[in-house]
Amino acid sequence: MQLTRTKSEKTKQTMDEKLNSLRAGVLGSNDGILTVVGVLFSVAAATTNQFTIFIAGLSDLLACAFSMASGEYASVSTQKDTEKAVVEKERQLLKTDFEGELHAVQRHYMTLGVTEETAMAIARDLLIKKPLATVVSIKYDMQLGHYMNPWDAAFASLFSASAGGVFPLLAMTFAPAHWQWPATIIAVSVAVALTGYLSAVLGKGNVKTAVIRNVLVGIVTMFIHYYVGTLF
């Protein structure tokens, strides 16, 4: 009774899956920016040796990128395993408690204003045509066969964290000596403003609030790490 799906349908990403990878990328980029500038400001406040500053920043960029990637992989893998377990549970329930599943679908349509008789007719029709896809969609708001890809999330975080960390690293390393600090502050402010804008667009939030919040967090991060560096 399970709905047969073609190979192209199985591999085609849903919008939620694409947005998940994009969100992971935005978050990874933001973390890359703030962690790298934090190390750069701490080290640069403690020493003027450019090579030391560069190596510290580069090391942190790589550590942050791989840490974010491994974290996303573990997190999304767990989510994927949970989703698969839910699908398997519903597959078994369709075999052992078909009437219960039928009434669950019926109740769903009744909450939408459909009469009891019509809701039952819809439920029966759906459970004849695509039983597993129907119950998974109605009970868990999941699309059968479409699981979040941990590798997509991991690579998105790896790339974005690296790309984000490059902004402060390049500004601090290659700007003229007397422009290092203002150039890095400007680079970080622009970069976190961009990640704030993207996160608001993807999350359908308030763009102005997200941008201001990210910039303020970036400034506070730079101030705190600079102060820590001056203690050594």
Short mmCIF file of C-alpha atoms in Angstrom, two decimals:
data_model
loop_
_atom_site.label_atom_id
_atom_site.label_comp_id
_atom_site.label_asym_id
_atom_site.label_seq_id
_atom_site.Cartn_x
_atom_site.Cartn_y
_atom_site.Cartn_z
CA MET A 1 0.00 0.00 0.00
CA GLN A 2 3.00 2.31 0.23
CA LEU A 3 3.20 5.00 -2.39
CA THR A 4 5.74 4.23 -5.10
CA ARG A 5 8.10 7.08 -5.90
CA THR A 6 10.54 7.50 -8.76
CA LYS A 7 14.25 8.03 -8.24
CA SER A 8 14.05 11.66 -9.33
CA GLU A 9 11.30 12.35 -6.81
CA LYS A 10 13.36 10.79 -4.01
CA THR A 11 16.43 12.86 -4.74
CA LYS A 12 14.69 16.16 -5.44
CA GLN A 13 15.15 18.54 -2.53
CA THR A 14 12.17 20.23 -0.94
CA MET A 15 12.20 23.93 -0.09
CA ASP A 16 12.60 23.09 3.61
CA GLU A 17 15.70 21.04 2.86
CA LYS A 18 17.23 23.86 0.83
CA LEU A 19 16.41 26.41 3.51
CA ASN A 20 17.96 24.16 6.15
CA SER A 21 21.26 24.16 4.29
CA LEU A 22 21.07 27.92 3.77
CA ARG A 23 20.34 28.56 7.45
CA ALA A 24 23.26 26.34 8.43
CA GLY A 25 25.42 28.37 6.05
CA VAL A 26 24.34 31.72 7.48
CA LEU A 27 24.88 30.58 11.07
CA GLY A 28 28.25 29.10 10.17
CA SER A 29 29.32 32.32 8.50
CA ASN A 30 28.31 34.40 11.50
CA ASP A 31 30.21 32.12 13.88
CA GLY A 32 33.25 32.20 11.62
CA ILE A 33 33.28 35.99 11.60
CA LEU A 34 32.92 36.43 15.36
CA THR A 35 35.24 33.67 16.52
CA VAL A 36 38.05 34.68 14.16
CA VAL A 37 37.82 38.38 14.96
CA GLY A 38 37.72 37.52 18.66
CA VAL A 39 41.04 35.67 18.43
CA LEU A 40 42.55 38.32 16.15
CA PHE A 41 41.66 41.16 18.50
CA SER A 42 42.89 39.31 21.58
CA VAL A 43 46.21 38.39 19.97
CA ALA A 44 46.70 41.74 18.21
CA ALA A 45 46.12 43.58 21.49
CA ALA A 46 48.78 41.43 23.16
CA THR A 47 51.42 41.47 20.39
CA THR A 48 52.32 43.41 17.25
CA ASN A 49 53.93 40.42 15.54
CA GLN A 50 52.00 40.11 12.29
CA PHE A 51 52.94 36.48 11.68
CA THR A 52 51.71 35.47 15.13
CA ILE A 53 48.45 37.34 14.57
CA PHE A 54 47.93 35.72 11.17
CA ILE A 55 48.68 32.17 12.36
CA ALA A 56 46.38 32.59 15.36
CA GLY A 57 43.56 33.86 13.13
CA LEU A 58 44.07 31.16 10.49
CA SER A 59 44.20 28.39 13.09
CA ASP A 60 40.98 29.61 14.65
CA LEU A 61 39.31 29.89 11.24
CA LEU A 62 40.10 26.25 10.45
CA ALA A 63 39.12 25.06 13.92
CA CYS A 64 35.82 26.95 13.78
CA ALA A 65 34.99 25.70 10.26
CA PHE A 66 35.57 22.03 11.08
CA SER A 67 33.88 22.35 14.46
CA MET A 68 30.77 23.88 12.89
CA ALA A 69 30.73 21.23 10.15
CA SER A 70 31.01 18.32 12.57
CA GLY A 71 28.37 19.84 14.84
CA GLU A 72 25.92 20.29 11.99
CA TYR A 73 26.59 16.78 10.73
CA ALA A 74 25.90 15.26 14.15
CA SER A 75 22.80 17.39 14.72
CA VAL A 76 21.19 16.78 11.33
CA SER A 77 22.10 13.08 11.43
CA THR A 78 20.22 12.77 14.71
CA GLN A 79 17.25 14.59 13.22
CA LYS A 80 17.31 12.31 10.17
CA ASP A 81 17.44 9.19 12.35
CA THR A 82 14.48 10.49 14.37
CA GLU A 83 12.46 11.15 11.22
CA LYS A 84 13.22 7.66 9.89
CA ALA A 85 12.18 6.14 13.22
CA VAL A 86 8.88 8.03 13.06
CA VAL A 87 8.23 6.78 9.52
CA GLU A 88 8.96 3.19 10.56
CA LYS A 89 6.63 3.55 13.56
CA GLU A 90 3.80 4.75 11.31
CA ARG A 91 4.50 1.94 8.84
CA GLN A 92 3.95 -0.57 11.63
CA LEU A 93 0.84 1.21 12.93
CA LEU A 94 -0.71 1.00 9.48
CA LYS A 95 -0.33 -2.77 9.74
CA THR A 96 -1.38 -3.23 13.37
CA ASP A 97 -3.81 -0.35 13.95
CA PHE A 98 -5.17 0.73 10.60
CA GLU A 99 -8.45 1.94 12.10
CA GLY A 100 -6.59 4.16 14.55
CA GLU A 101 -4.62 5.74 11.72
CA LEU A 102 -7.81 6.14 9.71
CA HIS A 103 -9.50 8.01 12.53
CA ALA A 104 -6.42 10.18 13.07
CA VAL A 105 -6.64 11.35 9.46
CA GLN A 106 -10.39 11.82 9.81
CA ARG A 107 -9.94 13.99 12.92
CA HIS A 108 -7.41 16.12 11.09
CA TYR A 109 -9.89 17.00 8.35
CA MET A 110 -12.68 17.52 10.86
CA THR A 111 -10.56 20.18 12.60
CA LEU A 112 -10.41 21.94 9.24
CA GLY A 113 -14.20 22.18 9.18
CA VAL A 114 -15.02 19.10 7.10
CA THR A 115 -18.06 17.10 8.19
CA GLU A 116 -17.52 13.75 9.90
CA GLU A 117 -18.80 11.71 6.96
CA THR A 118 -16.82 13.64 4.35
CA ALA A 119 -13.69 13.54 6.52
CA MET A 120 -13.98 9.77 6.78
CA ALA A 121 -14.42 9.46 3.02
CA ILE A 122 -11.32 11.58 2.42
CA ALA A 123 -9.35 9.59 4.99
CA ARG A 124 -10.31 6.26 3.43
CA ASP A 125 -9.44 7.47 -0.05
CA LEU A 126 -6.05 8.81 1.03
CA LEU A 127 -5.14 5.71 3.02
CA ILE A 128 -5.97 3.53 0.04
CA LYS A 129 -3.88 5.58 -2.38
CA LYS A 130 -0.90 6.67 -0.24
CA PRO A 131 -1.26 5.51 3.37
CA LEU A 132 2.23 6.10 4.76
CA ALA A 133 2.77 9.44 3.05
CA THR A 134 -0.62 10.63 4.33
CA VAL A 135 -0.19 9.76 8.01
CA VAL A 136 3.39 11.04 8.12
CA SER A 137 2.35 14.32 6.55
CA ILE A 138 -0.72 14.83 8.73
CA LYS A 139 0.68 13.66 12.07
CA TYR A 140 4.24 15.01 11.80
CA ASP A 141 4.18 17.57 8.98
CA MET A 142 6.85 15.57 7.15
CA GLN A 143 7.18 14.74 3.48
CA LEU A 144 7.83 11.03 3.02
CA GLY A 145 11.29 10.25 1.67
CA HIS A 146 12.61 13.78 2.17
CA TYR A 147 15.07 13.84 5.05
CA MET A 148 17.47 16.60 5.98
CA ASN A 149 20.89 15.75 4.51
CA PRO A 150 23.65 15.93 7.16
CA TRP A 151 26.36 16.23 4.52
CA ASP A 152 24.67 19.23 2.92
CA ALA A 153 24.46 20.96 6.29
CA ALA A 154 28.05 20.03 7.18
CA PHE A 155 29.54 21.33 3.93
CA ALA A 156 27.40 24.47 4.09
CA SER A 157 28.75 25.19 7.58
CA LEU A 158 32.33 24.32 6.61
CA PHE A 159 32.32 26.63 3.62
CA SER A 160 30.39 29.48 5.22
CA ALA A 161 32.39 29.50 8.47
CA SER A 162 35.59 29.64 6.42
CA ALA A 163 34.20 32.38 4.18
CA GLY A 164 32.99 34.39 7.16
CA GLY A 165 36.30 34.14 9.00
CA VAL A 166 38.19 35.36 5.94
CA PHE A 167 36.72 38.89 6.28
CA PRO A 168 38.45 39.84 9.56
CA LEU A 169 41.53 37.73 8.78
CA LEU A 170 42.26 39.51 5.50
CA ALA A 171 41.47 42.94 6.94
CA MET A 172 43.78 42.49 9.93
CA THR A 173 46.55 40.83 7.90
CA PHE A 174 46.73 42.85 4.70
CA ALA A 175 45.52 46.33 5.65
CA PRO A 176 48.26 48.95 6.21
CA ALA A 177 49.46 49.01 9.82
CA HIS A 178 47.69 52.26 10.70
CA TRP A 179 44.44 50.96 9.14
CA GLN A 180 44.41 47.46 10.64
CA TRP A 181 42.01 48.14 13.47
CA PRO A 182 39.46 50.34 11.66
CA ALA A 183 39.60 48.11 8.55
CA THR A 184 38.88 45.01 10.64
CA ILE A 185 36.07 46.71 12.54
CA ILE A 186 34.47 47.85 9.27
CA ALA A 187 34.91 44.41 7.64
CA VAL A 188 33.33 42.66 10.62
CA SER A 189 30.47 45.15 10.87
CA VAL A 190 29.61 44.78 7.19
CA ALA A 191 29.91 40.98 7.33
CA VAL A 192 27.69 40.50 10.39
CA ALA A 193 25.19 43.00 8.99
CA LEU A 194 24.97 40.81 5.89
CA THR A 195 24.47 37.61 7.90
CA GLY A 196 21.84 39.39 9.97
CA TYR A 197 20.03 40.45 6.81
CA LEU A 198 20.15 36.93 5.35
CA SER A 199 18.99 35.29 8.58
CA ALA A 200 16.02 37.69 8.76
CA VAL A 201 15.07 37.05 5.13
CA LEU A 202 15.30 33.27 5.51
CA GLY A 203 13.45 33.31 8.82
CA LYS A 204 10.94 35.93 7.64
CA GLY A 205 11.89 38.17 10.55
CA ASN A 206 12.47 41.90 10.94
CA VAL A 207 15.48 42.78 8.80
CA LYS A 208 16.34 46.04 10.59
CA THR A 209 16.25 44.40 14.02
CA ALA A 210 18.38 41.45 12.88
CA VAL A 211 21.01 43.68 11.27
CA ILE A 212 21.28 46.03 14.27
CA ARG A 213 21.42 43.10 16.68
CA ASN A 214 24.20 41.40 14.73
CA VAL A 215 26.26 44.57 14.43
CA LEU A 216 25.94 45.29 18.16
CA VAL A 217 26.95 41.73 19.02
CA GLY A 218 29.95 42.06 16.69
CA ILE A 219 31.05 45.32 18.32
CA VAL A 220 30.68 43.91 21.83
CA THR A 221 32.61 40.79 20.79
CA MET A 222 35.48 42.87 19.44
CA PHE A 223 35.56 45.09 22.54
CA ILE A 224 35.59 42.18 24.98
CA HIS A 225 38.36 40.30 23.15
CA TYR A 226 40.45 43.43 22.75
CA TYR A 227 40.19 44.07 26.47
CA VAL A 228 41.17 40.46 27.24
CA GLY A 229 44.21 40.83 24.97
CA THR A 230 45.39 43.96 26.78
CA LEU A 231 45.55 41.99 30.04
CA PHE A 232 48.51 39.97 28.74
#
